[in-house]
Short mmCIF file of C-alpha atoms in Angstrom, two decimals:
data_model
loop_
_atom_site.label_atom_id
_atom_site.label_comp_id
_atom_site.label_asym_id
_atom_site.label_seq_id
_atom_site.Cartn_x
_atom_site.Cartn_y
_atom_site.Cartn_z
CA MET A 19 25.11 25.01 5.69
CA ASN A 20 23.66 21.48 5.72
CA LEU A 21 20.90 21.06 8.32
CA GLN A 22 19.90 17.49 7.43
CA THR A 23 21.46 14.04 7.46
CA LYS A 24 20.42 12.97 3.97
CA VAL A 25 19.70 9.27 3.44
CA ASN A 26 21.35 7.81 0.38
CA ILE A 27 19.04 5.79 -1.88
CA THR A 28 20.74 3.22 -4.07
CA ALA A 29 19.77 3.73 -7.71
CA PRO A 30 17.69 0.73 -8.88
CA ASP A 31 18.23 -1.12 -12.16
CA PHE A 32 14.61 -0.46 -13.20
CA MET A 33 12.20 2.46 -13.44
CA ILE A 34 8.44 2.68 -12.94
CA ASP A 35 6.37 4.23 -15.73
CA TYR A 36 2.76 4.07 -16.94
CA SER A 37 3.28 0.64 -18.49
CA SER A 38 4.24 -0.80 -15.07
CA LYS A 39 1.83 -2.94 -13.07
CA LEU A 40 2.20 -2.57 -9.31
CA MET A 41 0.87 -4.38 -6.26
CA MET A 42 1.35 -3.00 -2.75
CA LEU A 43 0.85 -5.02 0.41
CA GLY A 44 1.32 -4.23 4.07
CA SER A 45 0.83 -1.53 6.65
CA CYS A 46 -0.61 1.98 6.60
CA PHE A 47 2.52 3.15 4.79
CA ALA A 48 1.64 0.85 1.86
CA GLU A 49 -1.80 2.47 1.82
CA ASN A 50 -0.27 5.96 1.81
CA MET A 51 2.11 5.24 -1.06
CA GLY A 52 -0.53 3.23 -2.92
CA GLY A 53 -2.86 6.20 -2.63
CA LYS A 54 -0.26 8.40 -4.31
CA PHE A 55 0.12 5.95 -7.19
CA SER A 56 -3.66 5.76 -7.56
CA TYR A 57 -3.96 9.55 -7.53
CA TYR A 58 -1.58 9.78 -10.47
CA LYS A 59 -3.41 6.98 -12.30
CA PHE A 60 -0.74 4.29 -12.19
CA ASP A 61 -1.88 0.68 -12.54
CA VAL A 62 -1.72 -0.32 -8.87
CA ASP A 63 -3.53 -2.83 -6.65
CA VAL A 64 -3.33 -1.95 -2.94
CA ASN A 65 -3.91 -4.48 -0.13
CA PRO A 66 -6.46 -6.94 -1.60
CA CYS A 67 -7.14 -8.24 1.94
CA GLY A 68 -6.88 -4.88 3.66
CA ILE A 69 -4.07 -3.49 5.82
CA VAL A 70 -1.68 -6.11 7.23
CA TYR A 71 1.26 -5.38 9.50
CA ASN A 72 3.61 -8.30 10.04
CA PRO A 73 5.65 -10.52 7.66
CA ARG A 74 3.68 -13.70 8.46
CA SER A 75 0.30 -12.10 7.72
CA VAL A 76 1.61 -10.57 4.48
CA ALA A 77 2.93 -14.01 3.49
CA ASN A 78 -0.46 -15.54 4.25
CA VAL A 79 -2.15 -12.99 1.98
CA LEU A 80 0.31 -13.66 -0.84
CA ARG A 81 -0.37 -17.39 -0.63
CA LEU A 82 -4.11 -16.80 -0.81
CA ILE A 83 -3.57 -14.68 -3.93
CA VAL A 84 -1.22 -17.13 -5.67
CA GLU A 85 -3.39 -20.15 -4.84
CA GLY A 86 -6.54 -18.39 -6.03
CA LYS A 87 -8.21 -19.25 -2.73
CA LYS A 88 -12.01 -19.14 -2.73
CA PHE A 89 -13.40 -18.59 0.75
CA GLY A 90 -16.35 -20.57 2.03
CA LYS A 91 -18.51 -20.40 5.15
CA GLU A 92 -16.06 -22.64 6.97
CA ASP A 93 -13.35 -19.97 6.57
CA LEU A 94 -15.28 -17.33 8.52
CA MET A 95 -15.81 -16.75 12.23
CA GLN A 96 -18.78 -15.08 13.87
CA VAL A 97 -17.72 -12.39 16.33
CA GLY A 98 -20.68 -10.68 17.94
CA ASP A 99 -23.12 -9.95 15.15
CA LYS A 100 -20.43 -9.90 12.42
CA TRP A 101 -18.82 -12.51 10.20
CA VAL A 102 -15.06 -12.02 9.91
CA SER A 103 -12.01 -13.56 8.29
CA LEU A 104 -8.81 -13.86 10.29
CA PHE A 105 -6.88 -13.13 7.06
CA HIS A 106 -8.72 -9.88 6.35
CA HIS A 107 -9.15 -6.36 7.65
CA GLY A 108 -12.44 -5.41 9.29
CA PHE A 109 -13.49 -3.65 6.08
CA PHE A 110 -14.47 -7.06 4.71
CA SER A 111 -16.59 -8.02 7.73
CA SER A 112 -20.37 -8.00 7.57
CA THR A 113 -23.45 -8.99 9.52
CA ASP A 114 -24.45 -10.92 6.38
CA GLN A 115 -22.31 -14.01 5.79
CA GLU A 116 -22.87 -14.08 2.03
CA GLU A 117 -22.00 -10.40 1.69
CA CYS A 118 -18.77 -10.99 3.60
CA LEU A 119 -17.81 -13.91 1.35
CA ASP A 120 -18.72 -11.98 -1.79
CA LYS A 121 -16.49 -9.02 -0.85
CA ILE A 122 -13.60 -11.33 0.02
CA ASN A 123 -13.82 -13.55 -3.05
CA ARG A 124 -14.34 -10.80 -5.62
CA ARG A 125 -11.33 -8.91 -4.33
CA LEU A 126 -9.11 -12.00 -4.15
CA ALA A 127 -10.09 -13.12 -7.64
CA ARG A 128 -8.97 -9.77 -9.04
CA ALA A 129 -5.64 -9.96 -7.21
CA THR A 130 -5.04 -13.56 -8.36
CA GLU A 131 -5.51 -12.47 -11.95
CA GLU A 132 -3.19 -9.49 -11.58
CA ILE A 133 -0.32 -11.18 -9.68
CA ARG A 134 0.75 -13.02 -12.82
CA SER A 135 1.56 -9.79 -14.64
CA VAL A 136 2.74 -7.55 -11.79
CA ASP A 137 6.08 -5.90 -12.55
CA LEU A 138 6.78 -4.65 -9.02
CA LEU A 139 5.48 -6.05 -5.74
CA VAL A 140 5.98 -3.55 -2.90
CA ILE A 141 5.85 -5.07 0.59
CA THR A 142 5.77 -2.87 3.70
CA TRP A 143 6.25 -4.48 7.09
CA GLY A 144 5.19 -2.59 10.18
CA THR A 145 6.05 -4.94 13.04
CA ALA A 146 7.62 -8.32 13.76
CA TRP A 147 5.12 -8.95 16.57
CA VAL A 148 2.30 -11.34 15.66
CA TYR A 149 -0.89 -12.73 17.17
CA ARG A 150 -1.59 -16.43 16.68
CA HIS A 151 -5.15 -17.60 17.18
CA THR A 152 -4.57 -20.72 19.23
CA GLY A 153 -7.83 -22.42 18.25
CA LYS A 154 -7.28 -21.97 14.51
CA ASP A 155 -3.45 -22.17 14.76
CA VAL A 156 -3.00 -19.23 12.39
CA VAL A 157 -1.23 -15.87 12.66
CA VAL A 158 -4.03 -13.38 12.09
CA SER A 159 -4.12 -10.19 10.08
CA ASN A 160 -6.64 -8.63 12.44
CA CYS A 161 -7.87 -9.64 15.90
CA HIS A 162 -11.41 -8.33 15.24
CA LYS A 163 -11.91 -7.64 18.98
CA ILE A 164 -11.81 -11.36 19.74
CA PRO A 165 -10.94 -11.90 23.45
CA SER A 166 -7.18 -11.68 24.04
CA GLN A 167 -7.02 -15.06 25.80
CA GLU A 168 -7.66 -16.72 22.44
CA PHE A 169 -4.29 -15.48 21.13
CA GLU A 170 -0.63 -16.12 21.67
CA ARG A 171 1.55 -13.06 21.08
CA TYR A 172 5.19 -13.37 20.11
CA ARG A 173 7.89 -11.79 17.97
CA LEU A 174 9.09 -13.42 14.76
CA ASN A 175 12.85 -13.85 14.46
CA VAL A 176 15.09 -12.98 11.54
CA GLU A 177 15.80 -16.59 10.55
CA GLU A 178 12.15 -17.65 10.22
CA ILE A 179 11.23 -14.54 8.23
CA VAL A 180 14.13 -15.07 5.82
CA LYS A 181 13.31 -18.77 5.40
CA GLU A 182 9.62 -18.11 4.74
CA TYR A 183 10.23 -15.32 2.24
CA THR A 184 13.03 -17.11 0.42
CA GLU A 185 10.57 -19.89 -0.36
CA LEU A 186 7.67 -17.52 -0.99
CA ILE A 187 9.51 -15.19 -3.38
CA GLY A 188 10.82 -18.24 -5.22
CA SER A 189 7.27 -19.50 -5.76
CA LEU A 190 6.09 -16.02 -6.80
CA GLN A 191 8.83 -15.70 -9.39
CA LYS A 192 7.90 -19.09 -10.82
CA VAL A 193 4.36 -17.79 -11.38
CA ASN A 194 5.69 -14.46 -12.66
CA PRO A 195 9.41 -14.66 -13.65
CA GLY A 196 9.68 -10.93 -14.35
CA MET A 197 8.44 -9.80 -10.95
CA ARG A 198 10.63 -7.58 -8.79
CA VAL A 199 10.04 -7.26 -5.05
CA LEU A 200 10.66 -3.99 -3.21
CA PHE A 201 10.64 -4.03 0.60
CA THR A 202 10.07 -1.12 2.93
CA VAL A 203 9.74 -0.87 6.71
CA SER A 204 7.01 1.42 7.98
CA PRO A 205 8.33 4.44 9.88
CA ILE A 206 5.20 4.39 12.06
CA ARG A 207 6.17 3.26 15.56
CA HIS A 208 4.13 0.54 17.29
CA TRP A 209 4.17 2.18 20.71
CA LYS A 210 2.01 -0.49 22.35
CA ASP A 211 5.10 -2.74 22.07
CA GLY A 212 7.00 -0.22 24.18
CA ALA A 213 9.92 1.91 23.01
CA HIS A 214 12.45 -0.91 23.28
CA GLY A 215 10.06 -3.54 21.93
CA ASN A 216 9.36 -1.36 18.89
CA GLN A 217 13.08 -0.93 18.20
CA LEU A 218 13.70 -4.69 18.47
CA SER A 219 10.80 -5.29 16.11
CA LYS A 220 12.01 -2.79 13.48
CA ALA A 221 15.58 -4.13 13.77
CA THR A 222 14.29 -7.67 13.13
CA LEU A 223 12.51 -6.50 9.98
CA LEU A 224 15.52 -4.55 8.71
CA LEU A 225 17.92 -7.46 9.27
CA ALA A 226 15.57 -9.89 7.51
CA ILE A 227 15.26 -7.62 4.47
CA ASP A 228 19.03 -7.17 4.32
CA GLN A 229 19.54 -10.94 4.22
CA LEU A 230 16.84 -11.40 1.57
CA ARG A 231 18.52 -8.78 -0.62
CA GLU A 232 21.82 -10.63 -0.32
CA LYS A 233 20.31 -14.05 -1.06
CA LEU A 234 17.83 -13.32 -3.85
CA ASN A 235 17.77 -11.66 -7.25
CA ASN A 236 15.37 -8.83 -8.07
CA VAL A 237 14.85 -7.89 -4.41
CA TYR A 238 15.22 -4.22 -3.41
CA TYR A 239 14.83 -1.90 -0.44
CA PHE A 240 13.48 1.65 -0.10
CA PRO A 241 14.62 3.34 3.15
CA ALA A 242 11.33 4.94 4.22
CA TYR A 243 12.08 4.14 7.87
CA GLU A 244 15.47 5.84 7.74
CA ILE A 245 14.16 8.87 5.81
CA VAL A 246 11.55 9.68 8.44
CA LEU A 247 13.77 8.97 11.45
CA ASP A 248 16.94 10.65 10.13
CA GLU A 249 16.01 13.24 7.51
CA LEU A 250 12.82 14.34 9.27
CA ARG A 251 14.06 14.19 12.85
CA ASP A 252 11.43 16.46 14.37
CA TYR A 253 7.95 16.00 15.87
CA ARG A 254 6.47 18.59 13.52
CA PHE A 255 6.56 15.85 10.88
CA TYR A 256 4.18 13.67 12.89
CA ALA A 257 0.41 13.63 13.34
CA ASP A 258 -1.23 14.66 16.62
CA ASP A 259 -0.63 11.25 18.20
CA MET A 260 3.14 11.75 17.70
CA LEU A 261 3.32 8.27 16.12
CA HIS A 262 1.75 8.43 12.67
CA MET A 263 3.11 10.57 9.86
CA SER A 264 1.71 13.96 8.95
CA SER A 265 0.54 14.68 5.41
CA LEU A 266 3.74 16.70 4.89
CA THR A 267 5.85 13.67 5.81
CA ILE A 268 3.91 11.42 3.47
CA ASP A 269 4.41 13.94 0.66
CA TYR A 270 8.12 14.24 1.40
CA THR A 271 8.65 10.45 1.48
CA TRP A 272 6.65 10.10 -1.73
CA GLU A 273 8.86 12.73 -3.37
CA ARG A 274 12.00 10.81 -2.35
CA PHE A 275 10.50 7.66 -3.82
CA LEU A 276 9.36 9.51 -6.92
CA TYR A 277 12.81 10.75 -7.89
CA SER A 278 14.44 7.39 -7.13
CA PHE A 279 12.12 4.84 -8.72
CA ILE A 280 9.85 6.62 -11.21
CA SER A 281 11.05 7.30 -14.73
CA PRO A 282 11.77 11.01 -15.33
CA GLU A 283 10.03 10.69 -18.70
CA VAL A 284 6.60 10.42 -17.04
CA LEU A 285 6.94 13.31 -14.58
CA GLY A 286 5.35 15.74 -17.06
CA LEU A 287 2.37 13.42 -17.52
CA MET A 288 2.02 13.07 -13.75
CA ASN A 289 1.87 16.86 -13.44
CA ARG A 290 -0.88 17.01 -16.08
CA ILE A 291 -2.89 14.34 -14.25
CA GLY A 292 -2.34 16.10 -10.94
CA ARG A 293 -3.73 19.34 -12.37
CA ILE A 294 -6.80 17.50 -13.69
CA ASN A 295 -7.42 15.84 -10.33
CA LYS A 296 -7.04 19.12 -8.48
CA ALA A 297 -9.46 20.87 -10.83
CA VAL A 298 -12.05 18.09 -10.60
CA ALA A 299 -11.88 18.19 -6.79
CA HIS A 300 -12.30 21.98 -6.74
CA ARG A 301 -15.77 23.27 -5.81
CA PRO A 302 -16.52 26.28 -8.00
CA PHE A 303 -18.10 29.42 -6.55
CA ASP A 304 -20.43 29.66 -9.55
CA PRO A 305 -20.82 26.38 -11.53
CA ALA A 306 -23.08 28.13 -14.05
CA SER A 307 -20.50 30.73 -15.00
CA ASN A 308 -19.05 30.77 -18.49
CA ASP A 309 -15.53 30.66 -17.07
CA TYR A 310 -16.22 27.44 -15.16
CA GLN A 311 -18.02 25.82 -18.08
CA ARG A 312 -15.06 26.69 -20.30
CA LEU A 313 -12.67 25.18 -17.74
CA VAL A 314 -14.67 21.94 -17.69
CA LYS A 315 -14.59 21.65 -21.48
CA ASN A 316 -10.83 22.27 -21.51
CA LEU A 317 -10.36 19.57 -18.87
CA LEU A 318 -12.39 17.09 -20.90
CA THR A 319 -10.29 17.92 -23.96
CA GLU A 320 -7.11 17.30 -21.91
CA ILE A 321 -8.48 13.97 -20.67
CA VAL A 322 -9.25 12.85 -24.22
CA ALA A 323 -5.74 13.79 -25.34
CA ILE A 324 -4.09 11.82 -22.52
CA SER A 325 -6.40 8.82 -23.01
CA ARG A 326 -5.51 8.61 -26.69
CA SER A 327 -1.80 8.42 -25.88
CA PHE A 328 -2.22 6.25 -22.77
CA PRO A 329 -5.35 4.07 -23.16
CA SER A 330 -4.59 2.19 -19.92
CA ILE A 331 -5.16 5.34 -17.82
CA ASP A 332 -8.73 5.37 -16.52
CA PHE A 333 -10.42 8.77 -16.28
CA SER A 334 -14.00 7.44 -16.24
CA GLU A 335 -14.83 8.81 -12.79
CA GLU A 336 -13.38 12.25 -13.56
CA GLU A 337 -15.21 12.41 -16.88
CA ARG A 338 -18.50 11.51 -15.19
CA LYS A 339 -18.11 14.28 -12.60
CA LEU A 340 -17.18 16.87 -15.19
CA LYS A 341 -20.00 15.94 -17.57
CA ASP A 342 -22.48 16.01 -14.71
CA SER A 343 -21.37 19.54 -13.84
CA ILE A 344 -22.06 20.61 -17.43
CA SER A 345 -25.39 18.82 -17.78
CA LYS A 346 -26.83 20.60 -14.71
CA TRP A 347 -26.44 23.93 -16.45
#
């Protein structure tokens, strides 16, 4: 008996392994998937400007990265006692202007360096609705609690998204000819747009991606939106607000991605890394016990063995924690 409508995922013509460089941009879903890649020690850069939701804001971020933009005081706004950037999440804001600029520019500089060697750029759109700051004439990534009368709100249409990304992906692939672009649409509903408004927004995003896949080479789609809405068609897969995904749903979607886009040859290594991470995170009942000290030494031996075979995998933080636990006793 089949109790699910299973979503078919088209097999890609590439696979992700530990030699792959990834960059993920977009909504909370990009953060969730990026967190999984980070947990398993893949080379991934997640949202250099913080979470962004709509295609125009993601495009703005990509242009900043490609251009190697260096922010100055003139690029910030003071909102209350904080300095903010309309292109950045509130994480980058600060009461100190220089601190705000330093966080922004250090993070952008790293992303600008990495974009030239990224193998796969994963873009997750959450909504087609945007907010344009009328004074600055820019679609913002975050409103930063600026009064609503300073914004114009409207929905992007399919044609303008396709036109912008056709040009943008073309310029990206000139900088990095080997780059592939994988699109996803966040399954998280934007309920403030209303039920119908949310559906129109998601449909706009899906239609735009479909046209981009038809027009451009090396452009792909992962059906996260369809997996959550069709395979997991039950509110038990949602968080308490009935809008965001539960941890189970994130794990399930990650597993579907894992077996579609990640090389089977690295699954064993991922399991080894997962066991190390789980052991490092575990709080022992008796850190001074011989059993725990033996476990720590075995973990360090395992880390050394993996690092010799895969020098790009960074275990520095795990090694520090484990060595600290030994040195205390």
